XYZ file of C-alpha atoms in Angstrom:
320
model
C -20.270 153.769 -17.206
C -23.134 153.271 -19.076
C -22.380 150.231 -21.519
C -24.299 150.619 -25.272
C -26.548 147.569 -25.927
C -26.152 148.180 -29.733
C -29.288 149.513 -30.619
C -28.393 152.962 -29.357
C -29.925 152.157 -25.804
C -27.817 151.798 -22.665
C -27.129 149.165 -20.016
C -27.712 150.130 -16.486
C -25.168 152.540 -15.113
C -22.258 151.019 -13.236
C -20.409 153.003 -11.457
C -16.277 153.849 -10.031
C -15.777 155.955 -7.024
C -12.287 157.637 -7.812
C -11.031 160.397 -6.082
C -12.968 163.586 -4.835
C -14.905 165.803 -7.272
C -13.759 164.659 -10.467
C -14.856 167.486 -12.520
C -13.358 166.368 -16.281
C -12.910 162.873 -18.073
C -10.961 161.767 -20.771
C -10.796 158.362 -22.672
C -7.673 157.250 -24.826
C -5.840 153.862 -24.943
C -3.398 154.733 -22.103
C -1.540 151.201 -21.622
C -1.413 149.765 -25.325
C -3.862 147.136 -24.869
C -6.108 148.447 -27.916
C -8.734 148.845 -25.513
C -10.012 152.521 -23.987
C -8.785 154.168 -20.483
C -10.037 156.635 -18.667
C -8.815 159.600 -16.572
C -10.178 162.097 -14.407
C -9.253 165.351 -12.901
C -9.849 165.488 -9.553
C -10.934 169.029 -8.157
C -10.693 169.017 -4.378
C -7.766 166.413 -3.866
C -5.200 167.663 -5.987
C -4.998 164.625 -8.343
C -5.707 163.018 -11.265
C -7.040 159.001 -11.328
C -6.422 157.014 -14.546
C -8.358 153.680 -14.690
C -7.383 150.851 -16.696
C -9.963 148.960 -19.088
C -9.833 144.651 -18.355
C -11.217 144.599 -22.221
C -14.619 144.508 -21.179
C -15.779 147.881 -20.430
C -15.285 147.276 -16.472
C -12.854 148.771 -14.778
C -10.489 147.688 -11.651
C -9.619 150.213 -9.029
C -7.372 153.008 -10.330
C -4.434 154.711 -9.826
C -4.159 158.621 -8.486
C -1.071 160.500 -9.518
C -0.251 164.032 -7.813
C -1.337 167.407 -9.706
C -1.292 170.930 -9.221
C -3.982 172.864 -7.115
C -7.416 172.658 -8.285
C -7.305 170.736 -11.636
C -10.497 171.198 -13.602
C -9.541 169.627 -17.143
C -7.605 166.671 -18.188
C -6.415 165.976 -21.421
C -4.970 163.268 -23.221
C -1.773 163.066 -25.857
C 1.261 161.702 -26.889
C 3.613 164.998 -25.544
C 7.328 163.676 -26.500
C 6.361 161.461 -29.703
C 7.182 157.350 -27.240
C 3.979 156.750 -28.985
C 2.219 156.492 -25.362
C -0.410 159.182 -24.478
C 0.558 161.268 -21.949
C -2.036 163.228 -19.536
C -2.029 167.316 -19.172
C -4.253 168.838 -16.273
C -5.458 172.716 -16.237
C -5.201 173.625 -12.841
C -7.201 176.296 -11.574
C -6.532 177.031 -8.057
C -2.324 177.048 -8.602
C -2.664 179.100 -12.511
C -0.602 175.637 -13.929
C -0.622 173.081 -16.539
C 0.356 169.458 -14.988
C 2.228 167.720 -17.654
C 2.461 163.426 -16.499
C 4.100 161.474 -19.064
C 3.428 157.774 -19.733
C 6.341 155.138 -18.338
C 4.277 152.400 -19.891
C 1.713 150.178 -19.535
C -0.333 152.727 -18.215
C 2.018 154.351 -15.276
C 2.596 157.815 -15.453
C 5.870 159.485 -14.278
C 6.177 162.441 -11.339
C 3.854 166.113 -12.727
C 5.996 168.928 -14.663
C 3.883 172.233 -14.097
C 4.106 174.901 -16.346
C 2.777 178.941 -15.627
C -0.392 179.799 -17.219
C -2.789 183.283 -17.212
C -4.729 183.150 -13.825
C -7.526 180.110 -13.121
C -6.993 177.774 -16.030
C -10.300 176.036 -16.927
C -9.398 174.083 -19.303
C -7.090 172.320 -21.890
C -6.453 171.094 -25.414
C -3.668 169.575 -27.124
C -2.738 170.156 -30.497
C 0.293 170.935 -32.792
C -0.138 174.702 -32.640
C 3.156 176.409 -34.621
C 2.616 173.710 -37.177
C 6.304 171.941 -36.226
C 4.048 168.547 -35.985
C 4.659 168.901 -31.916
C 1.580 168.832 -29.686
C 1.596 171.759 -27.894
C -1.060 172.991 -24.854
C -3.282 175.523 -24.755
C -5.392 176.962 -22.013
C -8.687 178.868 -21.601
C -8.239 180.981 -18.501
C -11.008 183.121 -16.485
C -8.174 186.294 -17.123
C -10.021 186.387 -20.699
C -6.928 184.718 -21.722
C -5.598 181.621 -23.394
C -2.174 180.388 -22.613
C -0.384 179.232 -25.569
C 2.619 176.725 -24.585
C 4.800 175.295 -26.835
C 6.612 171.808 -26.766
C 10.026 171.550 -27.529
C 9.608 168.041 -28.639
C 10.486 165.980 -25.694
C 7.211 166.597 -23.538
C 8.818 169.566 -21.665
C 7.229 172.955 -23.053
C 8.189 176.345 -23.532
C 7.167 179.549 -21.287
C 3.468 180.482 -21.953
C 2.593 182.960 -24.647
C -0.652 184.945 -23.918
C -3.534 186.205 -26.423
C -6.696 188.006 -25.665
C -10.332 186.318 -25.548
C -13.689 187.489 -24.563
C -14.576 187.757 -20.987
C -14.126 185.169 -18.531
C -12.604 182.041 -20.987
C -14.041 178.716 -20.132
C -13.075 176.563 -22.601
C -9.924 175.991 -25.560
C -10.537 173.706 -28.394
C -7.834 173.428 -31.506
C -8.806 172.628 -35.064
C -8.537 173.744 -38.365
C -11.804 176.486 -38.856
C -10.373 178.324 -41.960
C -9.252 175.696 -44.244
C -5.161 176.490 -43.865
C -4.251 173.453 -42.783
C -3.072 175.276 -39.669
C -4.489 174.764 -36.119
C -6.816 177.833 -34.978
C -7.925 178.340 -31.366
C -11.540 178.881 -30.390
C -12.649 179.629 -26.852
C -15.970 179.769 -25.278
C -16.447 182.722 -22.861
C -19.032 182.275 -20.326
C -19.441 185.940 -19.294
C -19.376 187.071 -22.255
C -21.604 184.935 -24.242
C -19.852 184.399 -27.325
C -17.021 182.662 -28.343
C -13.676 183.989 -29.417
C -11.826 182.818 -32.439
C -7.995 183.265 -33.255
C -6.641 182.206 -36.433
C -2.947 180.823 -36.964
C -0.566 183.447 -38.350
C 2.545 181.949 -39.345
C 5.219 181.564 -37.200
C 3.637 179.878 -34.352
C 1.256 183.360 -34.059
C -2.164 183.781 -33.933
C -4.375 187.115 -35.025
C -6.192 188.858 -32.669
C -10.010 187.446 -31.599
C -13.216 187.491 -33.899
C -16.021 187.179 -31.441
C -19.256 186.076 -32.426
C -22.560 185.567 -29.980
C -23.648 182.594 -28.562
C -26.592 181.528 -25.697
C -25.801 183.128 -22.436
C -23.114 181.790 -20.171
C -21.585 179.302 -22.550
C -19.098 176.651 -20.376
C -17.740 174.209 -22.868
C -16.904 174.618 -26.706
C -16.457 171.541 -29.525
C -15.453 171.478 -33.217
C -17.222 168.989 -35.682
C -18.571 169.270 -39.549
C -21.862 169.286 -38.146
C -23.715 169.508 -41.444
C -21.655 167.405 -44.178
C -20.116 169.694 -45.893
C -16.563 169.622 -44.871
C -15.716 172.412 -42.764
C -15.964 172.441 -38.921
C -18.604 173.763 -37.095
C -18.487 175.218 -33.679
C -21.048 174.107 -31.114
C -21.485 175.472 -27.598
C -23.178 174.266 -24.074
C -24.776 177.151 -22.363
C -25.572 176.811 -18.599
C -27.670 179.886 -18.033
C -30.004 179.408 -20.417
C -30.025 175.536 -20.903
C -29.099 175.634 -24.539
C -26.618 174.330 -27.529
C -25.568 176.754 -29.979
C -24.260 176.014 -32.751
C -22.058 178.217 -35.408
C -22.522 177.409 -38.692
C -18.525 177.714 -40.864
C -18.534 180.567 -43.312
C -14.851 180.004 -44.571
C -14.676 181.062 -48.570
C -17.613 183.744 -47.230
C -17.357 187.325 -45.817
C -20.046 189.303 -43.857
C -19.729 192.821 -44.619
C -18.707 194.238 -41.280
C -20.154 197.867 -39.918
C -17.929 200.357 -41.206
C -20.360 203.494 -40.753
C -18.675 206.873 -38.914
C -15.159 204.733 -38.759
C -12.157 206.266 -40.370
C -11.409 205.053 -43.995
C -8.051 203.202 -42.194
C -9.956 201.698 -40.235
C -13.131 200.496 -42.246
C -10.279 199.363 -44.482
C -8.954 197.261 -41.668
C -12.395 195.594 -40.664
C -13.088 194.783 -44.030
C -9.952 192.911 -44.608
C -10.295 190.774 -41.081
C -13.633 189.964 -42.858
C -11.938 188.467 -45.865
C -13.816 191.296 -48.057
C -12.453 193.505 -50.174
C -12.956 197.709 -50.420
C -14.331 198.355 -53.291
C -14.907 201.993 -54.603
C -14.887 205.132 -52.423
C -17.049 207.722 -53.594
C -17.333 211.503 -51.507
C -20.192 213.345 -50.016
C -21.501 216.113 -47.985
C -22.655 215.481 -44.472
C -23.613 217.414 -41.653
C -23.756 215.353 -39.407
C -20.442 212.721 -40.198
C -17.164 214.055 -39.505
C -14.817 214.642 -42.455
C -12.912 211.405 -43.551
C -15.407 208.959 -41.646
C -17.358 206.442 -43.931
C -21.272 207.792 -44.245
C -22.982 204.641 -45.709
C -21.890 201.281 -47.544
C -23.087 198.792 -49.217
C -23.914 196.155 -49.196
C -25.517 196.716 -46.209
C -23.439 194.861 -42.800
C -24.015 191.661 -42.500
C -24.903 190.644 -45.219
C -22.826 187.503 -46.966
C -20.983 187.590 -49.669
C -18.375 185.218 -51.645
C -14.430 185.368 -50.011
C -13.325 188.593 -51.779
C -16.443 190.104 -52.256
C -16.419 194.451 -52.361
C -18.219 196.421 -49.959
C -18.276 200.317 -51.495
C -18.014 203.407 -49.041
C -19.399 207.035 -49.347
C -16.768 208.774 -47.059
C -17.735 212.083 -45.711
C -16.423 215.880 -47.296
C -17.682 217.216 -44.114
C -19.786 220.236 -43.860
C -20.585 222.049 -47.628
C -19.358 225.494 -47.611
């Protein structure tokens, strides 16, 4: 614990052996007191430790409660609406959620685990099928993320699984489109890129957008990075010791490559891409199949206003 002196500089560390390999932290008031807690998941003992603030930024010796196998993330949130945060653990070596809810003044009752997609590493709490529940969701090294709903006393709902890029290692929930629905983004570290899903109704979400990061990105965060109201994504990339960070295009669309793809499906990319077809004109080719788009424009990539018309020459095939 590194106390700030109020300048932006830092006390001397001081530090609080707890458990063995704690591996994730998380801060929230956890007793009531108004004043910060923290709690870590412990990797190689099976546990997570909360420790309790005095008021002063020091903290006594803490308390380790039980978890399943391997937890790697810890996350903090009130799960059954006492108005006491309760803890969630992704646990990677048992494929579990540990679910510990709060007794009061700090305790924490006996773990609930809950199935999730293969090696959880990681998890995020947030009112996901917009019924003002916290659910949980986790990233999973499956190229999953495990979407588990609460049914409103802190007991959840058998997972629902949805598609990511390759090897998830990180879920974080927020609003990225501007629906006032919570989206899922997840950072995948084999893939270098991040994966987005956007809320359908119904407690749904649409299949991944994908979009490149630095190689071998771990964690992912959401913030308006640049003032102007929408969240941003930002990455931490181990392999190449970089941040990335994604600026928010919402109210934009890039044109997406349509070239050589059927007109169905060109028509299909451009709507994920919040564009619009506009006019389809025919031409000779001999070298694109009949019914497969020959050339756009604008050209792909390029960025145009939410709605904006990207025109196709589709192919007659060979002239006789």
């Amino acid at each position: 614990m590194l106390l700030n002196k109020g300048d932006g500089s830092f006390l001397a560390k001081r530090d609080y052996p707890r458990g063995v390999r704690p591996v994730s932290l998380a801060s929230g008031d956890l007793d009531g007191d108004g004043t910060p807690d923290l709690a870590t998941a412990n990797g190689d003992v099976n546990s997570l430790s909360v420790l309790l603030n005095r008021g002063d930024g020091s903290f006594p010796a803490g308390r380790d409660y039980p978890t399943g196998g391997g937890p790697v993330s810890v996350a903090i949130g009130d799960l059954n609406g006492d108005q006491k945060p309760d803890l969630a653990t992704a646990n990677a070596d048992a494929t579990s959620v540990s679910v510990l809810l709060n007794t009061g003044n700090g305790g924490f009752g006996a773990k609930q685990d809950y199935e999730t997609e293969s090696s959880p590493g990681s998890v995020a709490i947030g009112d996901l099928n917009g019924d003002r529940k916290p659910d949980l969701a986790s990233a999973n090294i499956s190229s999953t993320v495990s979407v588990l709903l609460n049914r409103g006393d802190g007991s959840f709902r058998a997972k629902r699984d949805y598609r990511t890029g390759s090897l998830a290692a990180s879920v974080a929930i927020g609003d990225l489109n501007g629906d006032a629905a919570s989206d899922m983004v997840t950072a995948n570290y084999d893939a270098s890129s991040v994966s987005v899903l956007a809320k359908r109704p119904g407690g749904l979400f649409q299949a991944k957008r994908d979009y490149r990061t630095g190689g071998d990105p771990r964690f992912v965060a959401i913030g308006d990075l640049n003032g102007d109201g929408k969240p941003e994504l930002a990455t931490a990339n181990a392999q190449v010791n970089t941040l990335s960070v994604l600026g928010n295009t919402t109210g934009l669309c890039a044109a997406p490559k349509v070239i050589r793809m059927t007109v169905a499906a060109a028509k299909r990319a451009i709507a994920r891409a919040d564009c619009r077809v506009g006019t389809i004109g025919r031409a000779y080719s001999r070298t694109v199949k009949t019914g497969r788009v020959i050339s756009q424009r604008p050209r792909p990539g390029m960025v145009l206003r939410k709605g904006g018309k990207v025109t196709l020459i589709v192919s007659r095939g060979r002239k006789r």
